[in-house]
Amino acid sequence: MALLLHRIGRFAYRRAWVVIAAWVLALGGLVGAGIGLGGQLQESYSIPGTESQDAIDQLAAVFPQTAGASAKAVVEAPDGDSVENAPYRDAIEDMESELEDVDGVASVLGPFDEYAGDQVSGDARTAYIQVQFDGQVTDVTDAQIDEVLATGEIGRDAGLEVAFGGEVFQETTFGLTITEAFGVIFAGVVLLITFGSLLSAGMPLLTALVGVGTAFGGISVVAAFATVSSTAPMLAVMIGLAVGIDYALFILSRHRTQLARGMDPEESAAEAVATAGGAVVFAGLTVIIALLGLLVVGIPFLSVMGVGAAFAVLVAVFGATTLLPALLGLAKGRLAPKPGSRAHRRAVASDDSGKRTMGRRWVDTVLKAPVVFVLLVVGLLGAAAIPAASLDLNLPGGQGEEGTSQREAYDMIAEGFGPGYNGPLIVTVDITQTTDIFDDLDAIGDRLAEVDGVAYVGEGLPNETVDTAIIQVIPESAPTDPETKQVVQDIRDLEDDIVDEFGTPIAVTGYTAVSIDISQRLNDALVPFALIVVGLSIILLLIVFRSVFVPIKAALGFLLSAFGAIGLTVAVFQWGWLADLMHIEPGPILSFLPILLMAVLFGLAMDYEVFLVSGMREEFVKTRDPRSSIVHGFQHAARVVTAAALIMFFVFFAFVPEGSGVIKGIAFALAVGVAFDAFLVRMTLVPAAMALAGRGAWWLPKWLARILPDVDIEGEGLRAHLAESEWAAARDADLLAADLLVGDPERPLGPFSLAVPRGGVLVVRGRPADRRLLGATLAGRVLPADGRLAVLGLPLPTDAGAVMRRVAIADTVTDAAAGATAGELVASRVDATRAWYRLDSTRAAVAAALRRVAEARAAAPDPLAWRTRALDPDTPYASLDTLDRVLVAVAAALAERPRAVVVDLDGASSIPERLWPALASLVPADVLLIATTAPDADLEHAPAAFGGRDIRTLDLIARPQEALR
């Protein structure tokens, strides 16, 4: 991973304008496609598989006039008067007539109609008109709503107070506001303070904004083909901006530190992407895992939110590892802190320098009494989590914001009729099995009226086909009260008795029932979600840090901060603590807040964990001193983590005082969660717990260490690779080996030390198994057991993939067993390795290869003495003599355009006077030839055949000190 990121960083630095142009094209293309396709955001709170949703779907099929969205026109007569008086009654009936003419309205039921329910209050001062639309809430247009609102003027002209409410007037969309701009400005201020440089501060903001724009464009494209709620891009922007700044901040901080210490800008950018970028990649993976965990909930709109936000995080990771180093390539050395500046002094200060940073002073304080700080943090967060035990989840109850018409209608209904009239329940009755429909419906209505908490039960209303009926049930309590949930459950509990007595199954639906079912589904999914997300991330952190203690401690710390944040949110938003100060109206917690909080906060928490602990791990690998590793990792990452946490806290908290009601709770929970996790858990609990664990913090069972892949997040393998690359570059040679051991580490072959210069030839003599093993090692197919090895300037084993692409093996034994013709053998090599964009003919490549074989034959002495037959593409390979097999196999290998060829000569070594001249003619001078042959092979003719090419011999049977000649 580190090596791959190092190459990506170096490429982006060197090809800055190419990378930037690619990002500009991606941004413009996705945003343009999103606009061009006309994707629209839609709210859809359907939850397949629940009783309320199944009932809605059934009503849409058999009772379409009742399945659509609803609205209420609430009217109130002046104090002391009645809506039944002539001027007011006439105005109400005129409003009904106007509402019936609104496009998309399926039915209107006025308070004085024949089938009206309890639509006039007890004091006759308040009444409401029930409006039913054809489609769902998402189908009602703004124009239709405006027409409905316009009818209110009729009532107002007559002296009535008119307000409109119902589900079509509920604000369910969450849009971006100026608040995000203030958040970005504050982020810029924090970055400026952190780096002390305007240029440096602008880069994380630029990469984050480009990433957010790209992600938003991608979501807009998807919205053209699927239902995407407005919460999805909002969450994607929020989390994408957060992690985009964090990730770029971490890499840029490492880069500037290295520049201050004198590193070359290009090398520093590549190494920063390789080391800090490795932490970014794995931190991003934890965020993506957490967000994709929303898929397990089984609620479509939450799944879309999770996938959209995960895409934004993925884009942020790509931006930090490609766009940022490209920008570094444009800035070159201008990002280096000025000598003598605070940033420069912090960067060059050693761990034991005289003047300690604030981070160093804090970690020293924590390490003086780690037990005290562990108990203190656990106690504080445990106390904050206590209110979470009384968590009450629900969707917005329809009351609306203060000062809106929707809120006025809600209050007028609650005051005139009772709070339950704002959340009526619809009970569907399957009447296909009854013959006494109206009597049975009346009897069922009486049963429903006996349920505790029911204020009113309407008459049963069958549909036109007389197979389904609906009964309206009004609870005594408000839609979001826990008592209403109990009423819904008690009605559902009646179904078995009603089926037994009347043979009529029932179901409960309506907006209130749907909200309750969503809340219950989310509540039930919370624990499985937490287990899946935390479990997968523990495995990921186990791979990253190669420690059992670190991932378990990270997960437990997250749970502390998450439940502490939920508890404080309950205290403020549900219990009403400091509600007036924050302009909050107490009530239930948004049903998807806890699970959304856990997804987003877990990702950010793991970001901070990786950023802090990767530095500790890096130092521990070097020193094996657990305490100094804690100090080193903390003091060098504390400033970055503090800056990132402050940015996130203020960006989230800015939504609380003046944000919309739905967003306030989410923003508050995220802000508090970030503060708890960053400052209490990661920067206090983590160093204290690591100090108590000592060397045990890095313990990993040997059997587990063998199973887990080594991702080298601390860059130790990268540094070894760079050292090997410098060693290889210092010698102008195609092949270098020093104390090389190959084969089984328990019984290796070697050691060998050799150097084959550019354009040279290596001949290896030995037993068949030994020489084939060495040949495969030099070709990158088998990794060395020990020692140092570089082929074509590429060190092994770290560059084994590159070596394999550059070194071809001519295998005469396997090729003979395949039963192919000479032409097919060459063609298979060409087809397997030719780039997709090359249009040259395979037949031409075969002809060229066999032509070279013919030229090599002609170059050998007395060609007619050993050429037994003509060679063409249809000649069976197995029918060729030994030397022809070798030449065809080498020609096929050369068709791959390699820089080196490995061939085992085997039986062909018995004719050295013909073999070596033929090979010298066939293999170009710029291609390294590695030939393995029998122990007693005659090499007398080789020097003359290869002319000026340097020939080195390695004897695998001789003693090591005599092996190389």
PDB file of N, CA and C in Angstrom, residues 68-118:
ATOM      1  N   GLY A  68     -53.821   8.607  -1.093  1.00  0.00           N
ATOM      2  CA  GLY A  68     -52.966   9.734  -1.414  1.00  0.00           C
ATOM      3  C   GLY A  68     -52.641  10.585  -0.206  1.00  0.00           C
ATOM      4  N   ALA A  69     -51.858  11.628  -0.463  1.00  0.00           N
ATOM      5  CA  ALA A  69     -51.480  12.563   0.590  1.00  0.00           C
ATOM      6  C   ALA A  69     -52.699  13.359   1.038  1.00  0.00           C
ATOM      7  N   SER A  70     -52.625  13.856   2.267  1.00  0.00           N
ATOM      8  CA  SER A  70     -53.762  14.600   2.802  1.00  0.00           C
ATOM      9  C   SER A  70     -53.331  15.959   3.313  1.00  0.00           C
ATOM     10  N   ALA A  71     -54.329  16.843   3.437  1.00  0.00           N
ATOM     11  CA  ALA A  71     -54.096  18.175   3.990  1.00  0.00           C
ATOM     12  C   ALA A  71     -55.360  18.589   4.737  1.00  0.00           C
ATOM     13  N   LYS A  72     -55.221  19.586   5.583  1.00  0.00           N
ATOM     14  CA  LYS A  72     -56.358  20.108   6.338  1.00  0.00           C
ATOM     15  C   LYS A  72     -56.393  21.619   6.201  1.00  0.00           C
ATOM     16  N   ALA A  73     -57.589  22.135   5.958  1.00  0.00           N
ATOM     17  CA  ALA A  73     -57.821  23.575   6.028  1.00  0.00           C
ATOM     18  C   ALA A  73     -58.558  23.822   7.337  1.00  0.00           C
ATOM     19  N   VAL A  74     -57.886  24.411   8.298  1.00  0.00           N
ATOM     20  CA  VAL A  74     -58.453  24.618   9.634  1.00  0.00           C
ATOM     21  C   VAL A  74     -58.995  26.044   9.714  1.00  0.00           C
ATOM     22  N   VAL A  75     -60.223  26.168  10.185  1.00  0.00           N
ATOM     23  CA  VAL A  75     -60.851  27.494  10.305  1.00  0.00           C
ATOM     24  C   VAL A  75     -61.276  27.694  11.759  1.00  0.00           C
ATOM     25  N   GLU A  76     -61.223  28.932  12.180  1.00  0.00           N
ATOM     26  CA  GLU A  76     -61.612  29.256  13.548  1.00  0.00           C
ATOM     27  C   GLU A  76     -62.407  30.549  13.553  1.00  0.00           C
ATOM     28  N   ALA A  77     -63.594  30.499  14.161  1.00  0.00           N
ATOM     29  CA  ALA A  77     -64.455  31.674  14.242  1.00  0.00           C
ATOM     30  C   ALA A  77     -63.960  32.605  15.339  1.00  0.00           C
ATOM     31  N   PRO A  78     -64.351  33.860  15.291  1.00  0.00           N
ATOM     32  CA  PRO A  78     -63.956  34.795  16.349  1.00  0.00           C
ATOM     33  C   PRO A  78     -64.431  34.307  17.720  1.00  0.00           C
ATOM     34  N   ASP A  79     -63.770  34.779  18.757  1.00  0.00           N
ATOM     35  CA  ASP A  79     -64.093  34.367  20.119  1.00  0.00           C
ATOM     36  C   ASP A  79     -65.565  34.621  20.422  1.00  0.00           C
ATOM     37  N   GLY A  80     -66.239  33.568  20.911  1.00  0.00           N
ATOM     38  CA  GLY A  80     -67.655  33.690  21.261  1.00  0.00           C
ATOM     39  C   GLY A  80     -68.591  33.397  20.116  1.00  0.00           C
ATOM     40  N   ASP A  81     -68.079  33.167  18.937  1.00  0.00           N
ATOM     41  CA  ASP A  81     -68.929  32.895  17.774  1.00  0.00           C
ATOM     42  C   ASP A  81     -68.821  31.419  17.385  1.00  0.00           C
ATOM     43  N   SER A  82     -69.578  31.002  16.354  1.00  0.00           N
ATOM     44  CA  SER A  82     -69.614  29.601  15.925  1.00  0.00           C
ATOM     45  C   SER A  82     -69.449  29.505  14.420  1.00  0.00           C
ATOM     46  N   VAL A  83     -68.747  28.451  14.003  1.00  0.00           N
ATOM     47  CA  VAL A  83     -68.555  28.236  12.567  1.00  0.00           C
ATOM     48  C   VAL A  83     -69.844  27.817  11.886  1.00  0.00           C
ATOM     49  N   GLU A  84     -70.847  27.444  12.674  1.00  0.00           N
ATOM     50  CA  GLU A  84     -72.118  27.017  12.087  1.00  0.00           C
ATOM     51  C   GLU A  84     -73.005  28.197  11.739  1.00  0.00           C
ATOM     52  N   ASN A  85     -72.628  29.394  12.182  1.00  0.00           N
ATOM     53  CA  ASN A  85     -73.399  30.566  11.827  1.00  0.00           C
ATOM     54  C   ASN A  85     -73.261  30.843  10.337  1.00  0.00           C
ATOM     55  N   ALA A  86     -74.304  31.454   9.781  1.00  0.00           N
ATOM     56  CA  ALA A  86     -74.431  31.592   8.324  1.00  0.00           C
ATOM     57  C   ALA A  86     -73.219  32.176   7.613  1.00  0.00           C
ATOM     58  N   PRO A  87     -72.674  33.320   8.012  1.00  0.00           N
ATOM     59  CA  PRO A  87     -71.590  33.874   7.193  1.00  0.00           C
ATOM     60  C   PRO A  87     -70.371  32.973   7.166  1.00  0.00           C
ATOM     61  N   TYR A  88     -70.093  32.318   8.296  1.00  0.00           N
ATOM     62  CA  TYR A  88     -68.904  31.458   8.363  1.00  0.00           C
ATOM     63  C   TYR A  88     -69.146  30.128   7.647  1.00  0.00           C
ATOM     64  N   ARG A  89     -70.353  29.580   7.842  1.00  0.00           N
ATOM     65  CA  ARG A  89     -70.666  28.305   7.188  1.00  0.00           C
ATOM     66  C   ARG A  89     -70.628  28.451   5.674  1.00  0.00           C
ATOM     67  N   ASP A  90     -71.192  29.558   5.181  1.00  0.00           N
ATOM     68  CA  ASP A  90     -71.175  29.771   3.732  1.00  0.00           C
ATOM     69  C   ASP A  90     -69.748  29.865   3.200  1.00  0.00           C
ATOM     70  N   ALA A  91     -68.879  30.563   3.935  1.00  0.00           N
ATOM     71  CA  ALA A  91     -67.485  30.714   3.506  1.00  0.00           C
ATOM     72  C   ALA A  91     -66.779  29.363   3.491  1.00  0.00           C
ATOM     73  N   ILE A  92     -67.081  28.522   4.505  1.00  0.00           N
ATOM     74  CA  ILE A  92     -66.448  27.194   4.573  1.00  0.00           C
ATOM     75  C   ILE A  92     -66.898  26.344   3.389  1.00  0.00           C
ATOM     76  N   GLU A  93     -68.179  26.403   3.052  1.00  0.00           N
ATOM     77  CA  GLU A  93     -68.670  25.608   1.927  1.00  0.00           C
ATOM     78  C   GLU A  93     -68.115  26.126   0.603  1.00  0.00           C
ATOM     79  N   ASP A  94     -67.919  27.456   0.506  1.00  0.00           N
ATOM     80  CA  ASP A  94     -67.283  27.998  -0.701  1.00  0.00           C
ATOM     81  C   ASP A  94     -65.835  27.533  -0.814  1.00  0.00           C
ATOM     82  N   MET A  95     -65.148  27.459   0.310  1.00  0.00           N
ATOM     83  CA  MET A  95     -63.764  26.946   0.302  1.00  0.00           C
ATOM     84  C   MET A  95     -63.745  25.495  -0.180  1.00  0.00           C
ATOM     85  N   GLU A  96     -64.705  24.706   0.274  1.00  0.00           N
ATOM     86  CA  GLU A  96     -64.789  23.311  -0.176  1.00  0.00           C
ATOM     87  C   GLU A  96     -64.907  23.240  -1.695  1.00  0.00           C
ATOM     88  N   SER A  97     -65.790  24.078  -2.242  1.00  0.00           N
ATOM     89  CA  SER A  97     -66.003  24.060  -3.694  1.00  0.00           C
ATOM     90  C   SER A  97     -64.723  24.421  -4.441  1.00  0.00           C
ATOM     91  N   GLU A  98     -64.020  25.436  -3.951  1.00  0.00           N
ATOM     92  CA  GLU A  98     -62.767  25.839  -4.591  1.00  0.00           C
ATOM     93  C   GLU A  98     -61.711  24.736  -4.478  1.00  0.00           C
ATOM     94  N   LEU A  99     -61.648  24.092  -3.328  1.00  0.00           N
ATOM     95  CA  LEU A  99     -60.656  23.025  -3.132  1.00  0.00           C
ATOM     96  C   LEU A  99     -60.931  21.842  -4.056  1.00  0.00           C
ATOM     97  N   GLU A 100     -62.207  21.563  -4.311  1.00  0.00           N
ATOM     98  CA  GLU A 100     -62.545  20.449  -5.201  1.00  0.00           C
ATOM     99  C   GLU A 100     -62.074  20.696  -6.630  1.00  0.00           C
ATOM    100  N   ASP A 101     -61.929  21.979  -6.986  1.00  0.00           N
ATOM    101  CA  ASP A 101     -61.493  22.310  -8.336  1.00  0.00           C
ATOM    102  C   ASP A 101     -59.982  22.331  -8.503  1.00  0.00           C
ATOM    103  N   VAL A 102     -59.228  22.154  -7.400  1.00  0.00           N
ATOM    104  CA  VAL A 102     -57.757  22.166  -7.473  1.00  0.00           C
ATOM    105  C   VAL A 102     -57.291  20.900  -8.177  1.00  0.00           C
ATOM    106  N   ASP A 103     -56.395  21.088  -9.135  1.00  0.00           N
ATOM    107  CA  ASP A 103     -55.852  19.946  -9.894  1.00  0.00           C
ATOM    108  C   ASP A 103     -55.109  18.995  -8.952  1.00  0.00           C
ATOM    109  N   GLY A 104     -55.423  17.703  -9.037  1.00  0.00           N
ATOM    110  CA  GLY A 104     -54.752  16.711  -8.205  1.00  0.00           C
ATOM    111  C   GLY A 104     -55.477  16.381  -6.930  1.00  0.00           C
ATOM    112  N   VAL A 105     -56.563  17.098  -6.603  1.00  0.00           N
ATOM    113  CA  VAL A 105     -57.337  16.803  -5.397  1.00  0.00           C
ATOM    114  C   VAL A 105     -58.375  15.729  -5.729  1.00  0.00           C
ATOM    115  N   ALA A 106     -58.326  14.628  -4.986  1.00  0.00           N
ATOM    116  CA  ALA A 106     -59.235  13.511  -5.253  1.00  0.00           C
ATOM    117  C   ALA A 106     -60.574  13.688  -4.564  1.00  0.00           C
ATOM    118  N   SER A 107     -60.572  14.209  -3.340  1.00  0.00           N
ATOM    119  CA  SER A 107     -61.828  14.370  -2.604  1.00  0.00           C
ATOM    120  C   SER A 107     -61.661  15.447  -1.541  1.00  0.00           C
ATOM    121  N   VAL A 108     -62.794  16.050  -1.203  1.00  0.00           N
ATOM    122  CA  VAL A 108     -62.826  17.063  -0.151  1.00  0.00           C
ATOM    123  C   VAL A 108     -63.994  16.729   0.775  1.00  0.00           C
ATOM    124  N   LEU A 109     -63.724  16.661   2.069  1.00  0.00           N
ATOM    125  CA  LEU A 109     -64.756  16.343   3.045  1.00  0.00           C
ATOM    126  C   LEU A 109     -64.857  17.500   4.035  1.00  0.00           C
ATOM    127  N   GLY A 110     -65.981  18.249   3.947  1.00  0.00           N
ATOM    128  CA  GLY A 110     -66.177  19.402   4.815  1.00  0.00           C
ATOM    129  C   GLY A 110     -66.835  19.036   6.127  1.00  0.00           C
ATOM    130  N   PRO A 111     -66.797  19.941   7.099  1.00  0.00           N
ATOM    131  CA  PRO A 111     -67.343  19.633   8.433  1.00  0.00           C
ATOM    132  C   PRO A 111     -68.860  19.462   8.446  1.00  0.00           C
ATOM    133  N   PHE A 112     -69.563  19.951   7.399  1.00  0.00           N
ATOM    134  CA  PHE A 112     -71.018  19.870   7.395  1.00  0.00           C
ATOM    135  C   PHE A 112     -71.540  18.856   6.373  1.00  0.00           C
ATOM    136  N   ASP A 113     -70.630  18.064   5.779  1.00  0.00           N
ATOM    137  CA  ASP A 113     -71.044  17.073   4.793  1.00  0.00           C
ATOM    138  C   ASP A 113     -71.714  15.882   5.482  1.00  0.00           C
ATOM    139  N   GLU A 114     -72.433  15.100   4.673  1.00  0.00           N
ATOM    140  CA  GLU A 114     -73.191  13.969   5.221  1.00  0.00           C
ATOM    141  C   GLU A 114     -72.293  12.945   5.905  1.00  0.00           C
ATOM    142  N   TYR A 115     -71.107  12.673   5.295  1.00  0.00           N
ATOM    143  CA  TYR A 115     -70.223  11.643   5.855  1.00  0.00           C
ATOM    144  C   TYR A 115     -69.079  12.241   6.681  1.00  0.00           C
ATOM    145  N   ALA A 116     -69.238  13.487   7.073  1.00  0.00           N
ATOM    146  CA  ALA A 116     -68.197  14.123   7.873  1.00  0.00           C
ATOM    147  C   ALA A 116     -68.073  13.424   9.218  1.00  0.00           C
ATOM    148  N   GLY A 117     -66.849  13.361   9.673  1.00  0.00           N
ATOM    149  CA  GLY A 117     -66.625  12.804  11.003  1.00  0.00           C
ATOM    150  C   GLY A 117     -66.753  13.891  12.049  1.00  0.00           C
ATOM    151  N   ASP A 118     -65.947  13.759  13.055  1.00  0.00           N
ATOM    152  CA  ASP A 118     -65.957  14.732  14.151  1.00  0.00           C
ATOM    153  C   ASP A 118     -65.096  15.924  13.737  1.00  0.00           C
TER     154      ASP A 118
END
